[in-house]
mmCIF file of C-alpha atoms in Angstrom:
data_model
loop_
_atom_site.group_PDB
_atom_site.id
_atom_site.type_symbol
_atom_site.label_atom_id
_atom_site.label_comp_id
_atom_site.label_asym_id
_atom_site.label_seq_id
_atom_site.Cartn_x
_atom_site.Cartn_y
_atom_site.Cartn_z
ATOM 1 C CA MET I 101 45.786 2.298 12.034
ATOM 2 C CA ALA I 102 46.841 4.250 8.775
ATOM 3 C CA LYS I 103 43.780 4.332 6.202
ATOM 4 C CA SER I 104 43.336 1.724 3.807
ATOM 5 C CA ARG I 105 41.942 2.723 0.010
ATOM 6 C CA TYR I 106 42.266 -1.224 -0.933
ATOM 7 C CA MET I 107 39.997 -2.056 2.317
ATOM 8 C CA VAL I 108 37.883 0.493 1.379
ATOM 9 C CA CYS I 109 37.235 -0.564 -1.983
ATOM 10 C CA LEU I 110 36.770 -4.035 -0.711
ATOM 11 C CA VAL I 111 34.108 -3.029 1.348
ATOM 12 C CA PHE I 112 32.483 -1.321 -1.437
ATOM 13 C CA LEU I 113 32.878 -4.308 -3.712
ATOM 14 C CA THR I 114 31.439 -6.781 -0.546
ATOM 15 C CA PHE I 115 28.140 -4.234 -0.498
ATOM 16 C CA PHE I 116 27.652 -4.624 -3.970
ATOM 17 C CA VAL I 117 27.876 -8.768 -3.923
ATOM 18 C CA ILE I 118 25.444 -8.417 -0.965
ATOM 19 C CA SER I 119 22.821 -6.118 -2.892
ATOM 20 C CA LEU I 120 23.628 -8.537 -5.875
ATOM 21 C CA LEU I 121 22.501 -11.953 -3.763
ATOM 22 C CA THR I 122 19.700 -10.093 -2.053
ATOM 23 C CA ASN I 123 17.126 -8.079 -4.099
ATOM 24 C CA ILE I 124 16.397 -10.513 -6.803
ATOM 25 C CA LEU I 125 13.424 -12.563 -5.488
ATOM 26 C CA GLY I 126 10.986 -9.682 -7.082
ATOM 27 C CA PRO I 127 11.696 -10.225 -10.649
ATOM 28 C CA ILE I 128 11.733 -14.170 -10.501
ATOM 29 C CA VAL I 129 8.637 -14.543 -8.134
ATOM 30 C CA PRO I 130 6.649 -14.792 -11.526
ATOM 31 C CA ASP I 131 8.810 -17.517 -12.914
ATOM 32 C CA ILE I 132 8.865 -19.338 -9.305
ATOM 33 C CA ILE I 133 4.918 -19.310 -9.599
ATOM 34 C CA GLY I 134 4.699 -20.540 -13.303
ATOM 35 C CA SER I 135 7.704 -22.948 -13.145
ATOM 36 C CA PHE I 136 7.072 -24.517 -9.883
ATOM 37 C CA HIS I 137 3.290 -24.300 -10.116
ATOM 38 C CA VAL I 138 2.970 -22.873 -6.506
ATOM 39 C CA SER I 139 0.464 -20.489 -4.663
ATOM 40 C CA LEU I 140 1.032 -16.935 -4.075
ATOM 41 C CA THR I 141 1.703 -17.957 -0.289
ATOM 42 C CA ALA I 142 4.283 -20.707 -1.386
ATOM 43 C CA ALA I 143 6.058 -17.711 -3.431
ATOM 44 C CA GLY I 144 5.829 -15.395 -0.622
ATOM 45 C CA LEU I 145 7.738 -18.411 1.909
ATOM 46 C CA LEU I 146 10.589 -17.449 -0.113
ATOM 47 C CA ALA I 147 11.004 -14.041 0.961
ATOM 48 C CA PHE I 148 9.775 -15.147 4.479
ATOM 49 C CA ALA I 149 12.909 -17.816 4.413
ATOM 50 C CA PHE I 150 15.325 -14.985 3.633
ATOM 51 C CA PHE I 151 14.606 -12.299 5.714
ATOM 52 C CA ILE I 152 13.504 -14.263 8.647
ATOM 53 C CA ALA I 153 17.296 -15.556 8.727
ATOM 54 C CA TYR I 154 18.337 -11.902 7.957
ATOM 55 C CA GLY I 155 16.617 -10.489 10.761
ATOM 56 C CA VAL I 156 17.446 -13.419 13.534
ATOM 57 C CA MET I 157 20.679 -13.509 12.575
ATOM 58 C CA SER I 158 21.342 -9.207 13.137
ATOM 59 C CA ILE I 159 22.282 -9.806 16.633
ATOM 60 C CA PRO I 160 23.785 -13.193 16.736
ATOM 61 C CA ALA I 161 26.124 -11.849 13.516
ATOM 62 C CA GLY I 162 27.719 -8.964 16.409
ATOM 63 C CA TYR I 163 28.859 -11.295 18.871
ATOM 64 C CA LEU I 164 30.269 -13.764 15.900
ATOM 65 C CA VAL I 165 32.301 -10.767 14.447
ATOM 66 C CA GLU I 166 33.354 -9.574 18.139
ATOM 67 C CA ARG I 167 34.334 -13.139 18.662
ATOM 68 C CA PHE I 168 36.480 -14.098 15.677
ATOM 69 C CA THR I 169 36.811 -11.209 14.169
ATOM 70 C CA GLU I 170 36.207 -10.223 10.419
ATOM 71 C CA LYS I 171 37.828 -11.694 7.961
ATOM 72 C CA PRO I 172 37.054 -15.262 9.127
ATOM 73 C CA VAL I 173 33.411 -14.374 9.764
ATOM 74 C CA MET I 174 33.092 -12.685 6.310
ATOM 75 C CA VAL I 175 34.914 -15.720 4.403
ATOM 76 C CA LEU I 176 32.301 -18.021 6.293
ATOM 77 C CA ALA I 177 29.360 -16.147 5.521
ATOM 78 C CA LEU I 178 30.182 -15.616 1.852
ATOM 79 C CA MET I 179 30.574 -19.571 1.585
ATOM 80 C CA ALA I 180 27.143 -19.695 2.996
ATOM 81 C CA GLY I 181 26.010 -17.431 0.111
ATOM 82 C CA MET I 182 27.763 -19.614 -2.407
ATOM 83 C CA LEU I 183 26.304 -22.793 -1.122
ATOM 84 C CA GLY I 184 23.066 -21.555 -1.180
ATOM 85 C CA SER I 185 23.386 -20.119 -4.592
ATOM 86 C CA LEU I 186 25.170 -23.370 -5.985
ATOM 87 C CA SER I 187 22.561 -25.593 -4.272
ATOM 88 C CA PHE I 188 19.552 -23.883 -6.377
ATOM 89 C CA ALA I 189 21.581 -23.723 -9.254
ATOM 90 C CA LEU I 190 22.350 -27.439 -9.663
ATOM 91 C CA PHE I 191 19.153 -28.646 -8.015
ATOM 92 C CA PRO I 192 16.286 -25.964 -8.794
ATOM 93 C CA GLY I 193 12.847 -26.815 -7.013
ATOM 94 C CA TYR I 194 11.026 -25.280 -4.873
ATOM 95 C CA ARG I 195 12.245 -27.126 -1.821
ATOM 96 C CA VAL I 196 15.406 -26.403 -2.322
ATOM 97 C CA ALA I 197 14.812 -22.812 -3.101
ATOM 98 C CA ILE I 198 13.551 -22.407 0.963
ATOM 99 C CA ILE I 199 16.942 -23.988 1.893
ATOM 100 C CA SER I 200 18.878 -21.501 -0.456
ATOM 101 C CA TYR I 201 17.210 -18.160 0.588
ATOM 102 C CA PHE I 202 17.634 -19.358 4.260
ATOM 103 C CA THR I 203 21.294 -20.075 3.957
ATOM 104 C CA ILE I 204 21.701 -16.646 1.692
ATOM 105 C CA GLY I 205 19.653 -14.805 3.922
ATOM 106 C CA ALA I 206 22.134 -15.989 6.791
ATOM 107 C CA GLY I 207 25.011 -15.161 4.777
ATOM 108 C CA MET I 208 24.204 -11.958 3.561
ATOM 109 C CA ALA I 209 23.037 -10.545 7.259
ATOM 110 C CA VAL I 210 26.147 -11.606 9.105
ATOM 111 C CA LEU I 211 28.713 -10.046 6.153
ATOM 112 C CA GLN I 212 26.576 -6.535 6.571
ATOM 113 C CA VAL I 213 27.053 -6.477 10.244
ATOM 114 C CA ALA I 214 30.997 -7.301 9.647
ATOM 115 C CA ILE I 215 31.334 -4.400 7.163
ATOM 116 C CA ASN I 216 30.187 -1.584 8.529
ATOM 117 C CA PRO I 217 32.781 -1.010 11.540
ATOM 118 C CA LEU I 218 35.501 -2.280 8.762
ATOM 119 C CA LEU I 219 34.652 1.294 6.507
ATOM 120 C CA ARG I 220 35.096 3.526 9.775
ATOM 121 C CA VAL I 221 38.238 1.905 10.233
ATOM 122 C CA ALA I 222 39.654 1.601 6.802
ATOM 123 C CA GLY I 223 38.195 4.722 5.513
ATOM 124 C CA GLY I 224 39.060 6.876 8.823
ATOM 125 C CA GLU I 225 36.235 7.865 11.258
ATOM 126 C CA GLU I 226 36.180 11.819 9.791
ATOM 127 C CA HIS I 227 35.327 10.136 6.169
ATOM 128 C CA TYR I 228 32.776 7.511 7.481
ATOM 129 C CA ALA I 229 30.056 9.456 6.840
ATOM 130 C CA PHE I 230 30.750 10.060 3.402
ATOM 131 C CA ASN I 231 31.789 6.537 2.590
ATOM 132 C CA SER I 232 28.911 5.033 3.955
ATOM 133 C CA THR I 233 26.647 7.098 1.977
ATOM 134 C CA LEU I 234 28.957 5.950 -0.954
ATOM 135 C CA ALA I 235 28.709 2.266 -0.185
ATOM 136 C CA GLN I 236 24.813 2.844 0.055
ATOM 137 C CA LEU I 237 24.918 4.362 -3.485
ATOM 138 C CA ILE I 238 26.772 1.160 -4.830
ATOM 139 C CA PHE I 239 24.310 -1.170 -2.767
ATOM 140 C CA GLY I 240 21.612 0.200 -4.523
ATOM 141 C CA SER I 241 23.408 0.319 -8.094
ATOM 142 C CA ALA I 242 23.689 -3.901 -7.580
ATOM 143 C CA SER I 243 20.129 -3.791 -6.971
ATOM 144 C CA PHE I 244 19.416 -1.410 -10.368
ATOM 145 C CA ILE I 245 21.921 -4.094 -12.246
ATOM 146 C CA SER I 246 20.593 -7.403 -10.848
ATOM 147 C CA PRO I 247 17.007 -7.440 -12.264
ATOM 148 C CA ARG I 248 19.007 -6.575 -15.618
ATOM 149 C CA ILE I 249 21.105 -9.274 -15.752
ATOM 150 C CA TYR I 250 18.410 -11.593 -14.775
ATOM 151 C CA SER I 251 16.429 -10.102 -17.986
ATOM 152 C CA TYR I 252 19.457 -10.403 -20.483
ATOM 153 C CA LEU I 253 19.993 -14.145 -19.243
ATOM 154 C CA VAL I 254 16.262 -15.484 -19.445
ATOM 155 C CA LEU I 255 15.757 -13.839 -22.691
ATOM 156 C CA ASN I 256 19.129 -14.890 -24.580
ATOM 157 C CA LEU I 257 18.945 -18.398 -23.018
ATOM 158 C CA LYS I 258 15.308 -18.890 -23.814
ATOM 159 C CA ASP I 259 15.774 -17.856 -27.487
ATOM 160 C CA PRO I 260 19.798 -18.944 -28.425
ATOM 161 C CA SER I 261 21.403 -17.549 -31.318
ATOM 162 C CA PRO I 262 24.208 -18.988 -33.089
ATOM 163 C CA GLY I 263 26.779 -16.099 -32.178
ATOM 164 C CA GLN I 264 26.175 -16.047 -28.311
ATOM 165 C CA ASN I 265 29.162 -15.403 -26.139
ATOM 166 C CA PHE I 266 31.606 -18.268 -24.235
ATOM 167 C CA VAL I 267 29.537 -17.432 -20.899
ATOM 168 C CA LEU I 268 25.771 -17.826 -22.441
ATOM 169 C CA ARG I 269 27.130 -20.968 -24.077
ATOM 170 C CA ILE I 270 28.011 -22.576 -20.653
ATOM 171 C CA LEU I 271 24.768 -21.560 -18.823
ATOM 172 C CA ARG I 272 22.643 -22.944 -21.388
ATOM 173 C CA ARG I 273 24.355 -26.102 -20.839
ATOM 174 C CA LEU I 274 24.191 -25.734 -17.236
ATOM 175 C CA THR I 275 20.758 -24.529 -16.622
ATOM 176 C CA PRO I 276 17.837 -26.641 -17.274
ATOM 177 C CA HIS I 277 16.060 -25.520 -20.577
ATOM 178 C CA GLU I 278 12.322 -24.718 -19.173
ATOM 179 C CA LEU I 279 14.261 -22.925 -16.423
ATOM 180 C CA PRO I 280 16.622 -20.164 -18.046
ATOM 181 C CA TRP I 281 15.818 -18.021 -15.228
ATOM 182 C CA ALA I 282 17.512 -20.283 -12.797
ATOM 183 C CA SER I 283 21.116 -19.402 -14.504
ATOM 184 C CA ILE I 284 21.332 -16.021 -12.499
ATOM 185 C CA TYR I 285 22.002 -18.593 -9.495
ATOM 186 C CA TRP I 286 25.574 -19.326 -11.116
ATOM 187 C CA ILE I 287 26.398 -16.005 -11.410
ATOM 188 C CA PHE I 288 25.323 -15.415 -7.644
ATOM 189 C CA ALA I 289 27.563 -18.618 -6.852
ATOM 190 C CA LEU I 290 30.865 -17.708 -9.021
ATOM 191 C CA SER I 291 30.455 -13.836 -7.660
ATOM 192 C CA ALA I 292 30.214 -14.872 -4.170
ATOM 193 C CA LEU I 293 33.298 -17.535 -4.713
ATOM 194 C CA ALA I 294 35.225 -15.053 -6.420
ATOM 195 C CA MET I 295 34.812 -12.558 -3.102
ATOM 196 C CA VAL I 296 35.888 -15.682 -1.034
ATOM 197 C CA GLY I 297 39.096 -15.771 -3.259
ATOM 198 C CA ILE I 298 39.496 -11.955 -2.905
ATOM 199 C CA LEU I 299 39.394 -12.038 0.704
ATOM 200 C CA PHE I 300 41.234 -14.768 1.528
ATOM 201 C CA PHE I 301 44.658 -12.948 0.222
ATOM 202 C CA SER I 302 43.352 -9.822 1.737
ATOM 203 C CA ARG I 303 45.132 -8.454 4.885
ATOM 204 C CA PHE I 304 42.696 -6.727 7.607
ATOM 205 C CA PRO I 305 42.987 -4.074 9.960
ATOM 206 C CA LYS I 306 42.445 -4.194 13.325
ATOM 207 C CA VAL I 307 38.991 -2.923 14.331
ATOM 208 C CA GLN I 308 38.287 -1.415 17.763
ATOM 209 C CA TYR I 309 34.468 -1.135 18.401
ATOM 210 C CA THR I 310 32.600 1.903 19.056
ATOM 211 C CA ALA I 311 29.728 1.670 21.910
ATOM 212 C CA GLU I 312 27.250 2.317 18.726
ATOM 213 C CA GLU I 313 28.823 -0.729 17.117
ATOM 214 C CA ARG I 314 29.036 -3.202 20.059
ATOM 215 C CA VAL I 315 25.978 -5.820 20.562
ATOM 216 C CA GLY I 316 25.601 -5.014 24.324
ATOM 217 C CA SER I 317 24.809 -7.057 27.219
ATOM 218 C CA LEU I 318 21.484 -9.090 27.939
ATOM 219 C CA GLN I 319 21.328 -6.738 30.551
ATOM 220 C CA MET I 320 20.965 -3.927 28.431
ATOM 221 C CA PHE I 321 18.769 -5.582 25.697
ATOM 222 C CA GLN I 322 16.531 -5.931 28.845
ATOM 223 C CA THR I 323 16.447 -2.435 30.017
ATOM 224 C CA LEU I 324 15.610 -1.249 26.229
ATOM 225 C CA ALA I 325 13.091 -4.003 26.353
ATOM 226 C CA ARG I 326 11.208 -1.992 28.926
ATOM 227 C CA GLN I 327 11.074 1.207 27.064
ATOM 228 C CA ARG I 328 7.693 1.640 24.771
ATOM 229 C CA VAL I 329 9.515 3.818 22.805
ATOM 230 C CA VAL I 330 11.871 1.086 21.789
ATOM 231 C CA TRP I 331 9.130 -1.235 20.628
ATOM 232 C CA LEU I 332 7.271 1.541 18.622
ATOM 233 C CA TYR I 333 10.541 1.856 16.667
ATOM 234 C CA PHE I 334 11.139 -1.829 15.956
ATOM 235 C CA ALA I 335 7.711 -1.838 14.900
ATOM 236 C CA ALA I 336 8.432 1.128 12.700
ATOM 237 C CA MET I 337 11.344 -0.530 10.887
ATOM 238 C CA PHE I 338 9.414 -3.553 10.194
ATOM 239 C CA ALA I 339 6.746 -1.708 8.992
ATOM 240 C CA TYR I 340 9.279 0.385 6.634
ATOM 241 C CA VAL I 341 11.022 -3.252 5.471
ATOM 242 C CA GLY I 342 7.580 -4.622 4.470
ATOM 243 C CA CYS I 343 6.859 -1.549 2.624
ATOM 244 C CA GLU I 344 9.968 -2.287 0.782
ATOM 245 C CA GLN I 345 9.965 -5.970 0.126
ATOM 246 C CA GLY I 346 6.278 -6.430 -0.626
ATOM 247 C CA THR I 347 6.271 -3.581 -3.202
ATOM 248 C CA ALA I 348 9.410 -5.062 -4.600
ATOM 249 C CA ASP I 349 8.623 -8.893 -4.275
ATOM 250 C CA TRP I 350 4.855 -8.577 -5.836
ATOM 251 C CA MET I 351 4.903 -5.514 -8.759
ATOM 252 C CA SER I 352 6.245 -7.725 -11.292
ATOM 253 C CA SER I 353 3.781 -10.796 -10.418
ATOM 254 C CA PHE I 354 0.779 -7.614 -10.354
ATOM 255 C CA LEU I 355 1.878 -6.164 -13.857
ATOM 256 C CA ARG I 356 1.664 -9.733 -15.448
ATOM 257 C CA GLN I 357 -1.329 -10.858 -13.414
ATOM 258 C CA TYR I 358 -3.596 -7.310 -14.323
ATOM 259 C CA HIS I 359 -1.797 -5.678 -17.253
ATOM 260 C CA GLY I 360 -0.330 -8.835 -19.003
ATOM 261 C CA LEU I 361 2.945 -6.883 -18.964
ATOM 262 C CA ASP I 362 6.089 -9.850 -19.540
ATOM 263 C CA PRO I 363 7.995 -10.062 -16.313
ATOM 264 C CA HIS I 364 11.085 -10.680 -18.043
ATOM 265 C CA THR I 365 11.091 -7.219 -19.702
ATOM 266 C CA ALA I 366 8.567 -4.600 -18.240
ATOM 267 C CA GLY I 367 8.320 -6.372 -15.371
ATOM 268 C CA ALA I 368 12.397 -6.787 -14.368
ATOM 269 C CA SER I 369 12.452 -3.062 -15.827
ATOM 270 C CA ALA I 370 10.024 -1.792 -13.094
ATOM 271 C CA VAL I 371 11.692 -3.741 -10.205
ATOM 272 C CA SER I 372 15.242 -2.413 -11.374
ATOM 273 C CA TRP I 373 14.007 1.225 -11.573
ATOM 274 C CA PHE I 374 12.216 0.978 -8.175
ATOM 275 C CA TRP I 375 15.915 0.007 -6.611
ATOM 276 C CA GLY I 376 17.604 2.599 -8.667
ATOM 277 C CA LEU I 377 14.784 5.353 -7.728
ATOM 278 C CA LEU I 378 14.978 4.088 -3.875
ATOM 279 C CA THR I 379 18.988 4.739 -4.006
ATOM 280 C CA GLY I 380 19.395 7.762 -6.282
ATOM 281 C CA GLY I 381 16.624 9.448 -3.672
ATOM 282 C CA CYS I 382 18.762 9.372 -0.745
ATOM 283 C CA LEU I 383 20.584 12.359 -2.265
ATOM 284 C CA VAL I 384 17.441 14.307 -2.526
ATOM 285 C CA GLY I 385 16.738 13.226 0.966
ATOM 286 C CA MET I 386 20.190 14.260 1.927
ATOM 287 C CA LEU I 387 19.355 17.790 0.896
ATOM 288 C CA LEU I 388 15.994 17.809 2.338
ATOM 289 C CA LEU I 389 17.056 17.510 5.665
ATOM 290 C CA LYS I 390 19.528 20.021 5.231
ATOM 291 C CA VAL I 391 16.240 22.294 5.024
ATOM 292 C CA PHE I 392 13.166 20.646 6.672
ATOM 293 C CA ASP I 393 12.841 18.555 10.262
ATOM 294 C CA SER I 394 13.113 15.291 9.385
ATOM 295 C CA ARG I 395 9.542 14.456 10.582
ATOM 296 C CA LYS I 396 7.980 16.526 8.414
ATOM 297 C CA VAL I 397 10.119 14.796 5.243
ATOM 298 C CA LEU I 398 8.694 11.546 6.605
ATOM 299 C CA VAL I 399 5.248 12.300 6.765
ATOM 300 C CA VAL I 400 5.592 14.189 2.993
ATOM 301 C CA ALA I 401 7.328 10.957 1.759
ATOM 302 C CA SER I 402 4.713 8.464 2.927
ATOM 303 C CA VAL I 403 2.267 10.242 1.862
ATOM 304 C CA GLY I 404 3.722 10.562 -1.471
ATOM 305 C CA ALA I 405 4.422 7.012 -1.520
ATOM 306 C CA LEU I 406 0.909 6.317 -0.614
ATOM 307 C CA ILE I 407 -0.285 8.249 -3.693
ATOM 308 C CA CYS I 408 1.965 6.147 -6.096
ATOM 309 C CA LEU I 409 0.762 3.072 -4.604
ATOM 310 C CA SER I 410 -2.580 3.792 -5.373
ATOM 311 C CA ALA I 411 -2.089 5.001 -8.956
ATOM 312 C CA ALA I 412 0.070 1.641 -8.940
ATOM 313 C CA LEU I 413 -2.630 -0.727 -8.177
ATOM 314 C CA PHE I 414 -5.732 0.886 -9.445
ATOM 315 C CA GLY I 415 -4.424 2.676 -12.548
ATOM 316 C CA PRO I 416 -3.621 1.385 -16.154
ATOM 317 C CA ALA I 417 -0.820 -0.574 -17.265
ATOM 318 C CA ARG I 418 1.391 2.362 -18.607
ATOM 319 C CA VAL I 419 0.407 4.361 -15.169
ATOM 320 C CA SER I 420 1.254 1.248 -12.990
ATOM 321 C CA ALA I 421 4.114 0.457 -14.441
ATOM 322 C CA LEU I 422 5.734 3.952 -13.672
ATOM 323 C CA ALA I 423 4.016 4.354 -10.344
ATOM 324 C CA PHE I 424 5.609 0.938 -8.829
ATOM 325 C CA PRO I 425 9.027 2.577 -9.158
ATOM 326 C CA ALA I 426 8.092 5.815 -8.073
ATOM 327 C CA VAL I 427 7.252 4.552 -4.647
ATOM 328 C CA GLY I 428 10.936 3.633 -4.179
ATOM 329 C CA LEU I 429 11.724 7.412 -4.988
ATOM 330 C CA PHE I 430 9.304 8.346 -1.940
ATOM 331 C CA ALA I 431 10.857 5.312 0.551
ATOM 332 C CA SER I 432 14.240 6.275 -0.228
ATOM 333 C CA VAL I 433 14.435 8.671 2.763
ATOM 334 C CA MET I 434 12.535 6.500 5.160
ATOM 335 C CA TRP I 435 14.920 3.782 6.540
ATOM 336 C CA PRO I 436 17.608 6.785 7.458
ATOM 337 C CA ILE I 437 14.793 9.089 9.078
ATOM 338 C CA VAL I 438 13.508 6.330 10.820
ATOM 339 C CA VAL I 439 16.749 4.965 12.162
ATOM 340 C CA SER I 440 18.035 8.336 13.196
ATOM 341 C CA LEU I 441 14.992 9.049 14.820
ATOM 342 C CA ALA I 442 15.250 5.967 16.680
ATOM 343 C CA LEU I 443 18.861 6.420 17.987
ATOM 344 C CA ASN I 444 17.923 9.721 19.036
ATOM 345 C CA SER I 445 15.301 8.839 21.116
ATOM 346 C CA VAL I 446 17.048 6.938 23.320
ATOM 347 C CA THR I 447 20.065 8.220 25.662
ATOM 348 C CA GLU I 448 22.168 5.052 26.109
ATOM 349 C CA PHE I 449 22.687 1.337 24.744
ATOM 350 C CA HIS I 450 23.009 2.672 20.907
ATOM 351 C CA GLY I 451 24.674 -0.725 19.838
ATOM 352 C CA SER I 452 22.229 -2.823 21.172
ATOM 353 C CA PHE I 453 19.370 -0.695 20.208
ATOM 354 C CA SER I 454 20.655 -0.649 16.773
ATOM 355 C CA GLY I 455 20.348 -4.855 16.819
ATOM 356 C CA ILE I 456 16.715 -4.228 17.901
ATOM 357 C CA LEU I 457 16.261 -2.288 14.895
ATOM 358 C CA GLY I 458 18.164 -4.616 12.760
ATOM 359 C CA THR I 459 16.184 -7.529 13.592
ATOM 360 C CA GLY I 460 12.826 -4.989 12.399
ATOM 361 C CA ILE I 461 13.948 -6.501 9.116
ATOM 362 C CA ILE I 462 11.842 -9.341 9.896
ATOM 363 C CA GLY I 463 9.071 -7.286 8.332
ATOM 364 C CA GLY I 464 10.441 -7.904 5.198
ATOM 365 C CA ALA I 465 10.091 -11.620 5.805
ATOM 366 C CA ILE I 466 6.435 -11.267 7.115
ATOM 367 C CA VAL I 467 4.832 -8.767 5.021
ATOM 368 C CA PRO I 468 5.128 -10.140 1.479
ATOM 369 C CA LEU I 469 3.866 -13.635 2.994
ATOM 370 C CA ILE I 470 0.663 -11.941 4.181
ATOM 371 C CA ILE I 471 0.535 -10.290 0.662
ATOM 372 C CA GLY I 472 0.608 -13.395 -0.891
ATOM 373 C CA ARG I 473 -1.757 -15.403 1.637
ATOM 374 C CA ILE I 474 -4.406 -12.588 1.349
ATOM 375 C CA GLY I 475 -3.681 -12.294 -2.589
ATOM 376 C CA ASP I 476 -4.590 -16.537 -2.910
ATOM 377 C CA TYR I 477 -7.912 -15.808 -1.206
ATOM 378 C CA ALA I 478 -9.029 -12.159 -2.702
ATOM 379 C CA GLY I 479 -6.586 -11.144 -5.673
ATOM 380 C CA LEU I 480 -3.067 -10.282 -5.546
ATOM 381 C CA ARG I 481 -4.564 -6.068 -5.722
ATOM 382 C CA THR I 482 -6.417 -6.527 -2.539
ATOM 383 C CA GLY I 483 -3.012 -8.307 -1.014
ATOM 384 C CA MET I 484 -1.151 -5.416 -2.005
ATOM 385 C CA ALA I 485 -3.378 -3.302 -0.407
ATOM 386 C CA PHE I 486 -1.846 -4.073 2.918
ATOM 387 C CA LEU I 487 0.907 -2.136 2.212
ATOM 388 C CA TYR I 488 -1.605 0.756 3.140
ATOM 389 C CA LEU I 489 -1.366 -0.172 6.720
ATOM 390 C CA THR I 490 2.854 -0.221 6.844
ATOM 391 C CA PHE I 491 3.522 2.669 5.153
ATOM 392 C CA SER I 492 0.359 4.629 7.353
ATOM 393 C CA PHE I 493 2.503 3.310 10.194
ATOM 394 C CA VAL I 494 5.831 4.530 8.905
ATOM 395 C CA LEU I 495 3.764 7.880 8.292
ATOM 396 C CA SER I 496 2.698 7.912 12.108
ATOM 397 C CA VAL I 497 6.427 7.946 13.222
ATOM 398 C CA GLY I 498 6.595 11.284 12.087
ATOM 399 C CA ILE I 499 3.766 12.658 14.138
ATOM 400 C CA TRP I 500 4.703 10.981 17.267
ATOM 401 C CA ALA I 501 8.307 10.984 17.018
ATOM 402 C CA ARG I 502 9.995 12.826 19.816
ATOM 403 C CA PRO I 503 13.684 12.518 19.528
ATOM 404 C CA VAL I 504 16.240 14.199 22.251
ATOM 405 C CA ILE I 505 18.098 15.585 19.513
ATOM 406 C CA SER I 506 16.295 16.908 16.015
ATOM 407 C CA ASN I 507 18.433 16.904 12.772
ATOM 408 C CA ALA I 508 20.266 20.129 12.150
ATOM 409 C CA THR I 509 18.986 22.583 9.594
ATOM 410 C CA ILE I 510 20.362 25.392 7.683
ATOM 411 C CA ARG I 511 17.804 28.183 8.826
ATOM 412 C CA PRO I 512 17.616 31.874 7.309
ATOM 413 C CA LYS I 513 20.185 33.860 8.955
ATOM 414 C CA LYS I 514 17.088 36.344 10.752
ATOM 415 C CA GLU I 515 15.675 33.281 12.645
ATOM 416 C CA SER I 516 18.871 32.116 13.453
ATOM 417 C CA ALA I 517 19.762 35.456 15.045
ATOM 418 C CA ALA I 518 16.190 35.690 16.379
ATOM 419 C CA SER I 519 16.595 32.263 18.630
ATOM 420 C CA LEU I 520 20.403 33.362 19.573
ATOM 421 C CA ALA I 521 18.540 36.381 21.050
#
């Protein structure tokens, strides 16, 4: 098939919308706790609802896309995201939020599975690595922007001024006065609806799936399940996503509770910079991986994340507000390194193995819930100290990993000549 710039741009836009809907929970957790008068455990259940749907749907999503093709599945997934956002925007409440987050999570999981093969076909296999990296940067940019949209809406709806624009005036009428933060779900619903309209009138290419993209048979999953290394890497993905979401979801609440920082400004900014550095750090990581073995990079990054986590949990307000986002900088290389080490550690059934790794996203459901549960009994600082365990497990991957193929590095000429000799 001829390459299509329009379809590549459409995939990039889809990545942006997925991220816009996915990574907003951290900034609004303090509002959920304050508005609905719920415990830390109850607030953690929201992340649980979202990521359990995300993790559980990772493998079934592959079968859905192969059976019904990309376009109808993507439209249905975005409609799920729209309905989930719209339900909370119309009926803001804790129980509705649980259902809403589960629905959005399921839709976004299906959507993300569908667009990766589409990007390969539309952009050409020879450009797939570059386009995938660019897609991740776009994904991260939405995570950076989303908390800032939230902050803008809350500040302007909470204290309205006479000269506000048309959008703010409409949102003020649609949103309960005591819940200005809920207005962002109208933005999410409209974004998903706009994407449904764009997809409906778009012409999709026919996608031939590679072995790495196919979900695989039940027998393949059973074969992989008998390998110890598969479970180790599943645990590593579980731990990494737990690290990422456990930090992002609770940092704003931590800064408010221990340092009195406003979650609508300082808290939202910290979460925004966390995702921004998590994205920007990927570029630094790409350079490091051209020079050093990926296992060494992973160990150093994990140690850096643990140091920043310690500064965030036990440092003064200014240090804590800077250290939490810095965790994202060191975490930026963890996902790609763990995935590449995992896939390079088995010799067959990579598509099925990718599905198993994708299911490890449920770490984002369980770890924040554990943090909230511990936080209710011993304080949020103690709860977030649980992240020492998950970051340490990610660090251990750099020690015990034995990939069949190691990452290619740029070696000095003398070393290269000696190895050839």
